[in-house]
mmCIF file with all atom_site columns, C-alpha atoms in Angstrom:
data_model
loop_
_atom_site.group_PDB
_atom_site.id
_atom_site.type_symbol
_atom_site.label_atom_id
_atom_site.label_alt_id
_atom_site.label_comp_id
_atom_site.label_asym_id
_atom_site.label_entity_id
_atom_site.label_seq_id
_atom_site.pdbx_PDB_ins_code
_atom_site.Cartn_x
_atom_site.Cartn_y
_atom_site.Cartn_z
_atom_site.occupancy
_atom_site.B_iso_or_equiv
_atom_site.pdbx_formal_charge
_atom_site.auth_seq_id
_atom_site.auth_comp_id
_atom_site.auth_asym_id
_atom_site.auth_atom_id
_atom_site.pdbx_PDB_model_num
ATOM 1   C CA . MET A 1 1   ? 50.632 82.846  -107.747 1.00 0.00 ? 195 MET A CA 1
ATOM 2   C CA . LYS A 1 2   ? 53.310 82.339  -105.127 1.00 0.00 ? 196 LYS A CA 1
ATOM 3   C CA . ASN A 1 3   ? 50.645 81.306  -102.633 1.00 0.00 ? 197 ASN A CA 1
ATOM 4   C CA . PHE A 1 4   ? 49.309 78.723  -105.008 1.00 0.00 ? 198 PHE A CA 1
ATOM 5   C CA . ILE A 1 5   ? 52.672 77.269  -105.685 1.00 0.00 ? 199 ILE A CA 1
ATOM 6   C CA . TYR A 1 6   ? 53.432 77.178  -101.903 1.00 0.00 ? 200 TYR A CA 1
ATOM 7   C CA . LEU A 1 7   ? 50.242 75.389  -101.193 1.00 0.00 ? 201 LEU A CA 1
ATOM 8   C CA . SER A 1 8   ? 50.779 72.804  -103.988 1.00 0.00 ? 202 SER A CA 1
ATOM 9   C CA . ILE A 1 9   ? 54.240 72.031  -102.569 1.00 0.00 ? 203 ILE A CA 1
ATOM 10  C CA . ILE A 1 10  ? 52.830 71.471  -99.075  1.00 0.00 ? 204 ILE A CA 1
ATOM 11  C CA . SER A 1 11  ? 50.186 69.149  -100.458 1.00 0.00 ? 205 SER A CA 1
ATOM 12  C CA . ILE A 1 12  ? 52.751 67.068  -102.377 1.00 0.00 ? 206 ILE A CA 1
ATOM 13  C CA . VAL A 1 13  ? 54.884 66.805  -99.226  1.00 0.00 ? 207 VAL A CA 1
ATOM 14  C CA . PHE A 1 14  ? 51.905 65.825  -97.141  1.00 0.00 ? 208 PHE A CA 1
ATOM 15  C CA . ILE A 1 15  ? 50.951 63.024  -99.455  1.00 0.00 ? 209 ILE A CA 1
ATOM 16  C CA . SER A 1 16  ? 54.521 61.724  -99.790  1.00 0.00 ? 210 SER A CA 1
ATOM 17  C CA . CYS A 1 17  ? 54.876 61.639  -96.023  1.00 0.00 ? 211 CYS A CA 1
ATOM 18  C CA . GLY A 1 18  ? 51.938 59.068  -95.537  1.00 0.00 ? 212 GLY A CA 1
ATOM 19  C CA . GLY A 1 19  ? 48.837 61.259  -95.460  1.00 0.00 ? 213 GLY A CA 1
ATOM 20  C CA . GLY A 1 20  ? 47.004 58.070  -96.568  1.00 0.00 ? 214 GLY A CA 1
ATOM 21  C CA . SER A 1 21  ? 46.694 54.787  -94.672  1.00 0.00 ? 215 SER A CA 1
ATOM 22  C CA . ASP A 1 22  ? 48.602 51.692  -95.824  1.00 0.00 ? 216 ASP A CA 1
ATOM 23  C CA . ASP A 1 23  ? 47.823 49.591  -92.764  1.00 0.00 ? 217 ASP A CA 1
ATOM 24  C CA . PRO A 1 24  ? 46.916 46.029  -93.621  1.00 0.00 ? 218 PRO A CA 1
ATOM 25  C CA . ASP A 1 25  ? 43.301 44.736  -92.819  1.00 0.00 ? 219 ASP A CA 1
ATOM 26  C CA . PRO A 1 26  ? 43.022 43.760  -89.128  1.00 0.00 ? 220 PRO A CA 1
ATOM 27  C CA . THR A 1 27  ? 43.259 40.088  -88.414  1.00 0.00 ? 221 THR A CA 1
ATOM 28  C CA . PRO A 1 28  ? 39.810 38.581  -87.788  1.00 0.00 ? 222 PRO A CA 1
ATOM 29  C CA . PRO A 1 29  ? 39.205 37.046  -84.446  1.00 0.00 ? 223 PRO A CA 1
ATOM 30  C CA . PRO A 1 30  ? 39.554 33.221  -84.244  1.00 0.00 ? 224 PRO A CA 1
ATOM 31  C CA . THR A 1 31  ? 36.356 31.286  -84.704  1.00 0.00 ? 225 THR A CA 1
ATOM 32  C CA . ALA A 1 32  ? 34.818 29.974  -81.392  1.00 0.00 ? 226 ALA A CA 1
ATOM 33  C CA . ASN A 1 33  ? 34.950 26.241  -81.038  1.00 0.00 ? 227 ASN A CA 1
ATOM 34  C CA . THR A 1 34  ? 31.684 24.369  -80.642  1.00 0.00 ? 228 THR A CA 1
ATOM 35  C CA . ALA A 1 35  ? 31.046 20.976  -79.191  1.00 0.00 ? 229 ALA A CA 1
ATOM 36  C CA . PRO A 1 36  ? 30.157 17.984  -81.420  1.00 0.00 ? 230 PRO A CA 1
ATOM 37  C CA . THR A 1 37  ? 26.541 16.967  -81.613  1.00 0.00 ? 231 THR A CA 1
ATOM 38  C CA . VAL A 1 38  ? 25.270 14.263  -79.238  1.00 0.00 ? 232 VAL A CA 1
ATOM 39  C CA . PRO A 1 39  ? 25.679 10.753  -80.671  1.00 0.00 ? 233 PRO A CA 1
ATOM 40  C CA . THR A 1 40  ? 22.552 8.643   -81.024  1.00 0.00 ? 234 THR A CA 1
ATOM 41  C CA . LEU A 1 41  ? 22.470 5.042   -79.805  1.00 0.00 ? 235 LEU A CA 1
ATOM 42  C CA . VAL A 1 42  ? 21.730 2.260   -82.281  1.00 0.00 ? 236 VAL A CA 1
ATOM 43  C CA . GLY A 1 43  ? 22.199 -1.065  -80.446  1.00 0.00 ? 237 GLY A CA 1
ATOM 44  C CA . PRO A 1 44  ? 21.606 -2.871  -78.293  1.00 0.00 ? 238 PRO A CA 1
ATOM 45  C CA . VAL A 1 45  ? 18.215 -1.236  -78.383  1.00 0.00 ? 239 VAL A CA 1
ATOM 46  C CA . ASP A 1 46  ? 16.499 -0.221  -75.160  1.00 0.00 ? 240 ASP A CA 1
ATOM 47  C CA . ASN A 1 47  ? 14.965 -3.052  -73.077  1.00 0.00 ? 241 ASN A CA 1
ATOM 48  C CA . LYS A 1 48  ? 16.772 -5.720  -75.090  1.00 0.00 ? 242 LYS A CA 1
ATOM 49  C CA . LEU A 1 49  ? 17.456 -9.237  -73.806  1.00 0.00 ? 243 LEU A CA 1
ATOM 50  C CA . CYS A 1 50  ? 20.962 -10.146 -75.120  1.00 0.00 ? 244 CYS A CA 1
ATOM 51  C CA . LEU A 1 51  ? 21.198 -13.932 -75.461  1.00 0.00 ? 245 LEU A CA 1
ATOM 52  C CA . ASP A 1 52  ? 25.036 -13.675 -75.616  1.00 0.00 ? 246 ASP A CA 1
ATOM 53  C CA . ASN A 1 53  ? 27.014 -12.036 -72.959  1.00 0.00 ? 247 ASN A CA 1
ATOM 54  C CA . THR A 1 54  ? 29.540 -10.802 -75.595  1.00 0.00 ? 248 THR A CA 1
ATOM 55  C CA . VAL A 1 55  ? 27.562 -7.662  -76.465  1.00 0.00 ? 249 VAL A CA 1
ATOM 56  C CA . SER A 1 56  ? 28.341 -5.413  -79.501  1.00 0.00 ? 250 SER A CA 1
ATOM 57  C CA . PHE A 1 57  ? 27.500 -1.684  -79.176  1.00 0.00 ? 251 PHE A CA 1
ATOM 58  C CA . GLN A 1 58  ? 26.845 0.618   -82.116  1.00 0.00 ? 252 GLN A CA 1
ATOM 59  C CA . TRP A 1 59  ? 25.894 4.375   -82.378  1.00 0.00 ? 253 TRP A CA 1
ATOM 60  C CA . ASN A 1 60  ? 25.450 7.016   -85.092  1.00 0.00 ? 254 ASN A CA 1
ATOM 61  C CA . LYS A 1 61  ? 28.498 9.318   -85.431  1.00 0.00 ? 255 LYS A CA 1
ATOM 62  C CA . ALA A 1 62  ? 28.379 12.883  -84.150  1.00 0.00 ? 256 ALA A CA 1
ATOM 63  C CA . THR A 1 63  ? 29.057 15.879  -86.420  1.00 0.00 ? 257 THR A CA 1
ATOM 64  C CA . ASP A 1 64  ? 31.350 18.838  -85.640  1.00 0.00 ? 258 ASP A CA 1
ATOM 65  C CA . THR A 1 65  ? 30.797 22.380  -87.095  1.00 0.00 ? 259 THR A CA 1
ATOM 66  C CA . GLU A 1 66  ? 34.498 23.018  -87.384  1.00 0.00 ? 260 GLU A CA 1
ATOM 67  C CA . ASN A 1 67  ? 35.134 19.492  -88.838  1.00 0.00 ? 261 ASN A CA 1
ATOM 68  C CA . ASP A 1 68  ? 37.420 18.616  -85.833  1.00 0.00 ? 262 ASP A CA 1
ATOM 69  C CA . ALA A 1 69  ? 38.405 14.876  -85.332  1.00 0.00 ? 263 ALA A CA 1
ATOM 70  C CA . ILE A 1 70  ? 35.948 13.219  -82.932  1.00 0.00 ? 264 ILE A CA 1
ATOM 71  C CA . THR A 1 71  ? 36.465 10.525  -80.378  1.00 0.00 ? 265 THR A CA 1
ATOM 72  C CA . TYR A 1 72  ? 33.768 8.728   -78.421  1.00 0.00 ? 266 TYR A CA 1
ATOM 73  C CA . GLN A 1 73  ? 33.469 7.594   -74.795  1.00 0.00 ? 267 GLN A CA 1
ATOM 74  C CA . ILE A 1 74  ? 31.049 4.821   -74.051  1.00 0.00 ? 268 ILE A CA 1
ATOM 75  C CA . GLN A 1 75  ? 30.089 3.890   -70.511  1.00 0.00 ? 269 GLN A CA 1
ATOM 76  C CA . VAL A 1 76  ? 28.482 0.595   -69.534  1.00 0.00 ? 270 VAL A CA 1
ATOM 77  C CA . ALA A 1 77  ? 27.244 0.402   -65.986  1.00 0.00 ? 271 ALA A CA 1
ATOM 78  C CA . LYS A 1 78  ? 25.156 -1.924  -63.657  1.00 0.00 ? 272 LYS A CA 1
ATOM 79  C CA . ASP A 1 79  ? 23.127 0.981   -62.415  1.00 0.00 ? 273 ASP A CA 1
ATOM 80  C CA . ASN A 1 80  ? 21.263 3.803   -64.159  1.00 0.00 ? 274 ASN A CA 1
ATOM 81  C CA . SER A 1 81  ? 23.145 6.615   -62.258  1.00 0.00 ? 275 SER A CA 1
ATOM 82  C CA . PHE A 1 82  ? 26.465 5.236   -63.638  1.00 0.00 ? 276 PHE A CA 1
ATOM 83  C CA . ALA A 1 83  ? 28.070 4.901   -60.200  1.00 0.00 ? 277 ALA A CA 1
ATOM 84  C CA . GLN A 1 84  ? 29.050 1.189   -61.006  1.00 0.00 ? 278 GLN A CA 1
ATOM 85  C CA . ILE A 1 85  ? 30.683 1.500   -64.340  1.00 0.00 ? 279 ILE A CA 1
ATOM 86  C CA . GLU A 1 86  ? 31.895 -1.868  -65.585  1.00 0.00 ? 280 GLU A CA 1
ATOM 87  C CA . LYS A 1 87  ? 33.298 -1.055  -69.107  1.00 0.00 ? 281 LYS A CA 1
ATOM 88  C CA . THR A 1 88  ? 34.467 2.062   -70.878  1.00 0.00 ? 282 THR A CA 1
ATOM 89  C CA . PHE A 1 89  ? 35.651 2.668   -74.350  1.00 0.00 ? 283 PHE A CA 1
ATOM 90  C CA . ASP A 1 90  ? 37.491 5.636   -75.965  1.00 0.00 ? 284 ASP A CA 1
ATOM 91  C CA . GLY A 1 91  ? 38.095 5.680   -79.667  1.00 0.00 ? 285 GLY A CA 1
ATOM 92  C CA . ALA A 1 92  ? 37.257 7.070   -83.100  1.00 0.00 ? 286 ALA A CA 1
ATOM 93  C CA . ASP A 1 93  ? 35.090 4.251   -84.244  1.00 0.00 ? 287 ASP A CA 1
ATOM 94  C CA . ASN A 1 94  ? 31.409 4.103   -83.713  1.00 0.00 ? 288 ASN A CA 1
ATOM 95  C CA . ALA A 1 95  ? 31.210 0.436   -82.485  1.00 0.00 ? 289 ALA A CA 1
ATOM 96  C CA . ALA A 1 96  ? 32.627 -1.575  -79.633  1.00 0.00 ? 290 ALA A CA 1
ATOM 97  C CA . SER A 1 97  ? 32.242 -4.962  -78.203  1.00 0.00 ? 291 SER A CA 1
ATOM 98  C CA . PHE A 1 98  ? 32.521 -6.145  -74.489  1.00 0.00 ? 292 PHE A CA 1
ATOM 99  C CA . VAL A 1 99  ? 32.287 -9.461  -72.565  1.00 0.00 ? 293 VAL A CA 1
ATOM 100 C CA . LEU A 1 100 ? 29.882 -8.757  -69.757  1.00 0.00 ? 294 LEU A CA 1
ATOM 101 C CA . SER A 1 101 ? 28.579 -10.740 -66.824  1.00 0.00 ? 295 SER A CA 1
ATOM 102 C CA . LYS A 1 102 ? 25.640 -13.092 -67.479  1.00 0.00 ? 296 LYS A CA 1
ATOM 103 C CA . ASN A 1 103 ? 22.121 -12.649 -66.062  1.00 0.00 ? 297 ASN A CA 1
ATOM 104 C CA . THR A 1 104 ? 22.724 -8.926  -65.364  1.00 0.00 ? 298 THR A CA 1
ATOM 105 C CA . ALA A 1 105 ? 21.004 -5.669  -66.142  1.00 0.00 ? 299 ALA A CA 1
ATOM 106 C CA . TYR A 1 106 ? 23.230 -3.036  -67.814  1.00 0.00 ? 300 TYR A CA 1
ATOM 107 C CA . TYR A 1 107 ? 22.851 0.627   -68.777  1.00 0.00 ? 301 TYR A CA 1
ATOM 108 C CA . TRP A 1 108 ? 24.828 2.336   -71.384  1.00 0.00 ? 302 TRP A CA 1
ATOM 109 C CA . ARG A 1 109 ? 25.424 5.903   -72.900  1.00 0.00 ? 303 ARG A CA 1
ATOM 110 C CA . ILE A 1 110 ? 27.935 7.747   -74.958  1.00 0.00 ? 304 ILE A CA 1
ATOM 111 C CA . LYS A 1 111 ? 29.380 11.190  -75.539  1.00 0.00 ? 305 LYS A CA 1
ATOM 112 C CA . ALA A 1 112 ? 31.559 12.713  -78.291  1.00 0.00 ? 306 ALA A CA 1
ATOM 113 C CA . THR A 1 113 ? 34.648 14.847  -77.754  1.00 0.00 ? 307 THR A CA 1
ATOM 114 C CA . ASP A 1 114 ? 36.454 16.936  -80.405  1.00 0.00 ? 308 ASP A CA 1
ATOM 115 C CA . ALA A 1 115 ? 40.178 17.411  -81.071  1.00 0.00 ? 309 ALA A CA 1
ATOM 116 C CA . LYS A 1 116 ? 40.198 20.644  -78.897  1.00 0.00 ? 310 LYS A CA 1
ATOM 117 C CA . GLY A 1 117 ? 38.774 18.814  -75.891  1.00 0.00 ? 311 GLY A CA 1
ATOM 118 C CA . LEU A 1 118 ? 35.206 20.079  -76.015  1.00 0.00 ? 312 LEU A CA 1
ATOM 119 C CA . ALA A 1 119 ? 32.630 17.323  -75.342  1.00 0.00 ? 313 ALA A CA 1
ATOM 120 C CA . SER A 1 120 ? 28.961 16.933  -76.109  1.00 0.00 ? 314 SER A CA 1
ATOM 121 C CA . ALA A 1 121 ? 26.375 15.987  -73.472  1.00 0.00 ? 315 ALA A CA 1
ATOM 122 C CA . PHE A 1 122 ? 25.871 12.301  -72.856  1.00 0.00 ? 316 PHE A CA 1
ATOM 123 C CA . SER A 1 123 ? 23.348 10.613  -75.010  1.00 0.00 ? 317 SER A CA 1
ATOM 124 C CA . ALA A 1 124 ? 20.104 9.081   -73.860  1.00 0.00 ? 318 ALA A CA 1
ATOM 125 C CA . THR A 1 125 ? 20.596 5.962   -71.706  1.00 0.00 ? 319 THR A CA 1
ATOM 126 C CA . PHE A 1 126 ? 19.525 2.567   -73.030  1.00 0.00 ? 320 PHE A CA 1
ATOM 127 C CA . LYS A 1 127 ? 19.219 -0.583  -70.836  1.00 0.00 ? 321 LYS A CA 1
ATOM 128 C CA . PHE A 1 128 ? 19.553 -4.314  -71.693  1.00 0.00 ? 322 PHE A CA 1
ATOM 129 C CA . TYR A 1 129 ? 19.826 -7.580  -69.881  1.00 0.00 ? 323 TYR A CA 1
ATOM 130 C CA . THR A 1 130 ? 22.368 -10.392 -70.600  1.00 0.00 ? 324 THR A CA 1
ATOM 131 C CA . ALA A 1 131 ? 20.897 -14.009 -70.371  1.00 0.00 ? 325 ALA A CA 1
ATOM 132 C CA . GLY A 1 132 ? 22.204 -16.475 -67.969  1.00 0.00 ? 326 GLY A CA 1
ATOM 133 C CA . ASP A 1 133 ? 22.637 -20.238 -68.063  1.00 0.00 ? 327 ASP A CA 1
ATOM 134 C CA . ALA A 1 134 ? 19.229 -21.825 -67.578  1.00 0.00 ? 328 ALA A CA 1
ATOM 135 C CA . VAL A 1 135 ? 17.800 -18.608 -66.172  1.00 0.00 ? 329 VAL A CA 1
ATOM 136 C CA . VAL A 1 136 ? 14.164 -18.740 -65.393  1.00 0.00 ? 330 VAL A CA 1
ATOM 137 C CA . ASN A 1 137 ? 13.576 -15.135 -64.306  1.00 0.00 ? 331 ASN A CA 1
ATOM 138 C CA . HIS A 1 138 ? 15.284 -11.788 -64.971  1.00 0.00 ? 332 HIS A CA 1
ATOM 139 C CA . LEU A 1 139 ? 15.175 -9.014  -62.405  1.00 0.00 ? 333 LEU A CA 1
ATOM 140 C CA . PRO A 1 140 ? 13.201 -5.968  -63.262  1.00 0.00 ? 334 PRO A CA 1
ATOM 141 C CA . PHE A 1 141 ? 15.131 -2.896  -64.498  1.00 0.00 ? 335 PHE A CA 1
ATOM 142 C CA . ALA A 1 142 ? 15.743 -0.059  -62.046  1.00 0.00 ? 336 ALA A CA 1
ATOM 143 C CA . PRO A 1 143 ? 12.903 2.403   -61.840  1.00 0.00 ? 337 PRO A CA 1
ATOM 144 C CA . GLU A 1 144 ? 13.250 5.653   -63.630  1.00 0.00 ? 338 GLU A CA 1
ATOM 145 C CA . LEU A 1 145 ? 12.092 9.065   -62.225  1.00 0.00 ? 339 LEU A CA 1
ATOM 146 C CA . VAL A 1 146 ? 9.174  10.943  -63.672  1.00 0.00 ? 340 VAL A CA 1
ATOM 147 C CA . GLN A 1 147 ? 8.248  13.450  -61.024  1.00 0.00 ? 341 GLN A CA 1
ATOM 148 C CA . PRO A 1 148 ? 9.045  15.525  -58.950  1.00 0.00 ? 342 PRO A CA 1
ATOM 149 C CA . ILE A 1 149 ? 12.440 16.074  -60.788  1.00 0.00 ? 343 ILE A CA 1
ATOM 150 C CA . ILE A 1 150 ? 15.617 15.977  -58.711  1.00 0.00 ? 344 ILE A CA 1
ATOM 151 C CA . ASN A 1 151 ? 15.865 19.075  -56.453  1.00 0.00 ? 345 ASN A CA 1
ATOM 152 C CA . ALA A 1 152 ? 12.522 20.385  -57.519  1.00 0.00 ? 346 ALA A CA 1
ATOM 153 C CA . ALA A 1 153 ? 10.944 22.984  -55.036  1.00 0.00 ? 347 ALA A CA 1
ATOM 154 C CA . LEU A 1 154 ? 7.324  22.380  -54.252  1.00 0.00 ? 348 LEU A CA 1
ATOM 155 C CA . SER A 1 155 ? 4.911  24.899  -52.707  1.00 0.00 ? 349 SER A CA 1
ATOM 156 C CA . THR A 1 156 ? 1.981  22.418  -52.037  1.00 0.00 ? 350 THR A CA 1
ATOM 157 C CA . THR A 1 157 ? 0.935  20.289  -49.190  1.00 0.00 ? 351 THR A CA 1
ATOM 158 C CA . THR A 1 158 ? 0.770  17.143  -51.330  1.00 0.00 ? 352 THR A CA 1
ATOM 159 C CA . ALA A 1 159 ? 3.301  15.716  -53.707  1.00 0.00 ? 353 ALA A CA 1
ATOM 160 C CA . THR A 1 160 ? 2.613  13.133  -56.407  1.00 0.00 ? 354 THR A CA 1
ATOM 161 C CA . LEU A 1 161 ? 5.444  10.785  -56.760  1.00 0.00 ? 355 LEU A CA 1
ATOM 162 C CA . LYS A 1 162 ? 5.698  9.159   -60.201  1.00 0.00 ? 356 LYS A CA 1
ATOM 163 C CA . TRP A 1 163 ? 8.130  6.727   -61.840  1.00 0.00 ? 357 TRP A CA 1
ATOM 164 C CA . THR A 1 164 ? 8.330  4.028   -64.597  1.00 0.00 ? 358 THR A CA 1
ATOM 165 C CA . ALA A 1 165 ? 9.698  0.629   -64.571  1.00 0.00 ? 359 ALA A CA 1
ATOM 166 C CA . SER A 1 166 ? 9.959  -2.332  -66.963  1.00 0.00 ? 360 SER A CA 1
ATOM 167 C CA . ASP A 1 167 ? 11.143 -6.029  -67.090  1.00 0.00 ? 361 ASP A CA 1
ATOM 168 C CA . VAL A 1 168 ? 12.657 -7.856  -70.002  1.00 0.00 ? 362 VAL A CA 1
ATOM 169 C CA . ASP A 1 169 ? 10.263 -10.596 -69.126  1.00 0.00 ? 363 ASP A CA 1
ATOM 170 C CA . THR A 1 170 ? 7.333  -8.713  -70.531  1.00 0.00 ? 364 THR A CA 1
ATOM 171 C CA . ALA A 1 171 ? 4.745  -11.102 -69.097  1.00 0.00 ? 365 ALA A CA 1
ATOM 172 C CA . ASP A 1 172 ? 5.808  -10.443 -65.513  1.00 0.00 ? 366 ASP A CA 1
ATOM 173 C CA . ALA A 1 173 ? 3.598  -8.360  -63.328  1.00 0.00 ? 367 ALA A CA 1
ATOM 174 C CA . LEU A 1 174 ? 5.391  -5.681  -61.428  1.00 0.00 ? 368 LEU A CA 1
ATOM 175 C CA . THR A 1 175 ? 4.572  -4.140  -57.973  1.00 0.00 ? 369 THR A CA 1
ATOM 176 C CA . TYR A 1 176 ? 6.260  -1.439  -56.011  1.00 0.00 ? 370 TYR A CA 1
ATOM 177 C CA . ASP A 1 177 ? 7.410  -0.630  -52.432  1.00 0.00 ? 371 ASP A CA 1
ATOM 178 C CA . VAL A 1 178 ? 7.862  3.088   -51.804  1.00 0.00 ? 372 VAL A CA 1
ATOM 179 C CA . TYR A 1 179 ? 10.196 4.476   -49.184  1.00 0.00 ? 373 TYR A CA 1
ATOM 180 C CA . PHE A 1 180 ? 9.719  8.198   -48.353  1.00 0.00 ? 374 PHE A CA 1
ATOM 181 C CA . GLY A 1 181 ? 10.801 10.594  -45.650  1.00 0.00 ? 375 GLY A CA 1
ATOM 182 C CA . THR A 1 182 ? 13.306 13.270  -44.509  1.00 0.00 ? 376 THR A CA 1
ATOM 183 C CA . ALA A 1 183 ? 16.064 10.721  -43.788  1.00 0.00 ? 377 ALA A CA 1
ATOM 184 C CA . ASN A 1 184 ? 18.608 10.032  -46.459  1.00 0.00 ? 378 ASN A CA 1
ATOM 185 C CA . PRO A 1 185 ? 18.352 7.193   -47.420  1.00 0.00 ? 379 PRO A CA 1
ATOM 186 C CA . PRO A 1 186 ? 14.575 6.943   -46.614  1.00 0.00 ? 380 PRO A CA 1
ATOM 187 C CA . THR A 1 187 ? 13.633 4.080   -44.246  1.00 0.00 ? 381 THR A CA 1
ATOM 188 C CA . ALA A 1 188 ? 9.966  4.542   -43.869  1.00 0.00 ? 382 ALA A CA 1
ATOM 189 C CA . LYS A 1 189 ? 7.961  2.268   -46.171  1.00 0.00 ? 383 LYS A CA 1
ATOM 190 C CA . VAL A 1 190 ? 4.841  4.303   -47.046  1.00 0.00 ? 384 VAL A CA 1
ATOM 191 C CA . SER A 1 191 ? 3.395  1.937   -49.682  1.00 0.00 ? 385 SER A CA 1
ATOM 192 C CA . GLU A 1 192 ? 3.840  -1.800  -50.277  1.00 0.00 ? 386 GLU A CA 1
ATOM 193 C CA . ASN A 1 193 ? 2.986  -4.009  -53.228  1.00 0.00 ? 387 ASN A CA 1
ATOM 194 C CA . LYS A 1 194 ? 1.555  -1.197  -55.079  1.00 0.00 ? 388 LYS A CA 1
ATOM 195 C CA . ALA A 1 195 ? 0.299  -2.060  -58.485  1.00 0.00 ? 389 ALA A CA 1
ATOM 196 C CA . THR A 1 196 ? 0.434  1.466   -59.989  1.00 0.00 ? 390 THR A CA 1
ATOM 197 C CA . ASN A 1 197 ? 3.427  3.654   -60.458  1.00 0.00 ? 391 ASN A CA 1
ATOM 198 C CA . THR A 1 198 ? 2.203  6.732   -58.800  1.00 0.00 ? 392 THR A CA 1
ATOM 199 C CA . LEU A 1 199 ? 1.748  7.748   -55.086  1.00 0.00 ? 393 LEU A CA 1
ATOM 200 C CA . ASP A 1 200 ? 0.399  10.843  -53.337  1.00 0.00 ? 394 ASP A CA 1
ATOM 201 C CA . VAL A 1 201 ? 2.251  11.887  -50.107  1.00 0.00 ? 395 VAL A CA 1
ATOM 202 C CA . THR A 1 202 ? 1.668  14.617  -47.519  1.00 0.00 ? 396 THR A CA 1
ATOM 203 C CA . ILE A 1 203 ? 4.538  17.183  -47.261  1.00 0.00 ? 397 ILE A CA 1
ATOM 204 C CA . GLU A 1 204 ? 5.449  20.093  -45.025  1.00 0.00 ? 398 GLU A CA 1
ATOM 205 C CA . PRO A 1 205 ? 7.034  23.403  -45.849  1.00 0.00 ? 399 PRO A CA 1
ATOM 206 C CA . ALA A 1 206 ? 10.667 24.153  -45.683  1.00 0.00 ? 400 ALA A CA 1
ATOM 207 C CA . LYS A 1 207 ? 11.899 20.518  -45.632  1.00 0.00 ? 401 LYS A CA 1
ATOM 208 C CA . GLN A 1 208 ? 14.026 18.234  -47.781  1.00 0.00 ? 402 GLN A CA 1
ATOM 209 C CA . TYR A 1 209 ? 12.444 14.925  -48.792  1.00 0.00 ? 403 TYR A CA 1
ATOM 210 C CA . PHE A 1 210 ? 13.997 11.733  -50.036  1.00 0.00 ? 404 PHE A CA 1
ATOM 211 C CA . TRP A 1 211 ? 12.385 8.750   -51.579  1.00 0.00 ? 405 TRP A CA 1
ATOM 212 C CA . ARG A 1 212 ? 13.113 5.559   -53.509  1.00 0.00 ? 406 ARG A CA 1
ATOM 213 C CA . VAL A 1 213 ? 11.229 2.711   -55.170  1.00 0.00 ? 407 VAL A CA 1
ATOM 214 C CA . VAL A 1 214 ? 11.777 -1.101  -55.004  1.00 0.00 ? 408 VAL A CA 1
ATOM 215 C CA . VAL A 1 215 ? 10.469 -2.847  -58.142  1.00 0.00 ? 409 VAL A CA 1
ATOM 216 C CA . LYS A 1 216 ? 9.326  -6.443  -57.648  1.00 0.00 ? 410 LYS A CA 1
ATOM 217 C CA . ASP A 1 217 ? 8.147  -8.995  -60.165  1.00 0.00 ? 411 ASP A CA 1
ATOM 218 C CA . ASN A 1 218 ? 5.698  -11.903 -59.534  1.00 0.00 ? 412 ASN A CA 1
ATOM 219 C CA . LYS A 1 219 ? 8.546  -14.478 -59.549  1.00 0.00 ? 413 LYS A CA 1
ATOM 220 C CA . GLY A 1 220 ? 10.383 -13.143 -56.500  1.00 0.00 ? 414 GLY A CA 1
ATOM 221 C CA . GLY A 1 221 ? 12.849 -10.867 -58.195  1.00 0.00 ? 415 GLY A CA 1
ATOM 222 C CA . GLU A 1 222 ? 13.357 -7.352  -57.025  1.00 0.00 ? 416 GLU A CA 1
ATOM 223 C CA . THR A 1 223 ? 15.462 -4.222  -57.850  1.00 0.00 ? 417 THR A CA 1
ATOM 224 C CA . VAL A 1 224 ? 16.188 -1.396  -55.517  1.00 0.00 ? 418 VAL A CA 1
ATOM 225 C CA . GLY A 1 225 ? 16.040 2.070   -57.176  1.00 0.00 ? 419 GLY A CA 1
ATOM 226 C CA . GLN A 1 226 ? 18.321 4.968   -56.420  1.00 0.00 ? 420 GLN A CA 1
ATOM 227 C CA . VAL A 1 227 ? 17.398 7.750   -53.981  1.00 0.00 ? 421 VAL A CA 1
ATOM 228 C CA . TRP A 1 228 ? 15.526 10.797  -55.367  1.00 0.00 ? 422 TRP A CA 1
ATOM 229 C CA . LYS A 1 229 ? 14.951 14.123  -53.555  1.00 0.00 ? 423 LYS A CA 1
ATOM 230 C CA . PHE A 1 230 ? 13.078 17.325  -53.643  1.00 0.00 ? 424 PHE A CA 1
ATOM 231 C CA . LYS A 1 231 ? 12.368 20.182  -51.266  1.00 0.00 ? 425 LYS A CA 1
ATOM 232 C CA . THR A 1 232 ? 9.430  22.269  -50.092  1.00 0.00 ? 426 THR A CA 1
ATOM 233 C CA . ASN A 1 233 ? 9.194  26.122  -49.961  1.00 0.00 ? 427 ASN A CA 1
#
């Protein structure tokens, strides 16, 4: 009987001294921030001829998983690599308006950034042309790369160069001069007045190649494309 009483007293003391756990639930880790979705361009639409050089831009708003406030950065450039940016805009609206040069090809894109500083990728790039005073001809748009992609590594002895090009004057016939070689920028013209937008070239292993396309219309206008590159294994 004494042993039973003794054990009961020990049990009561153990319970009263915190034998159980009263610790609060652990604090959950903070939710990781995610970037907003990529905005989609609305207007001016791709390949548009803008009759007024005061151009209005519009895009669909991005969404954010954490419902953070979103701002937008629009870039308007004179080249499709955005090295010659003429106008930028930062704000929460999904529209902007700029006065641009007349008779000029432009390229535009946009990205979204949340309140924590995390940005989406840039949107697709749209191009448009502003009309000039009594303009008879508009220059072609800069060519766009199809293949080989930038910094591709090829293991063949022949490479197929491929690109696309367009002109706001849709009735114009386009031809192409192609420059290709190991110099940067390439100076060797390997094809002239080509009517199709593809060209096969012979390549050697373990070299870096550079190429560019000059787009010409049938009214004397021409646009020099940017330099593209690839290498061989």
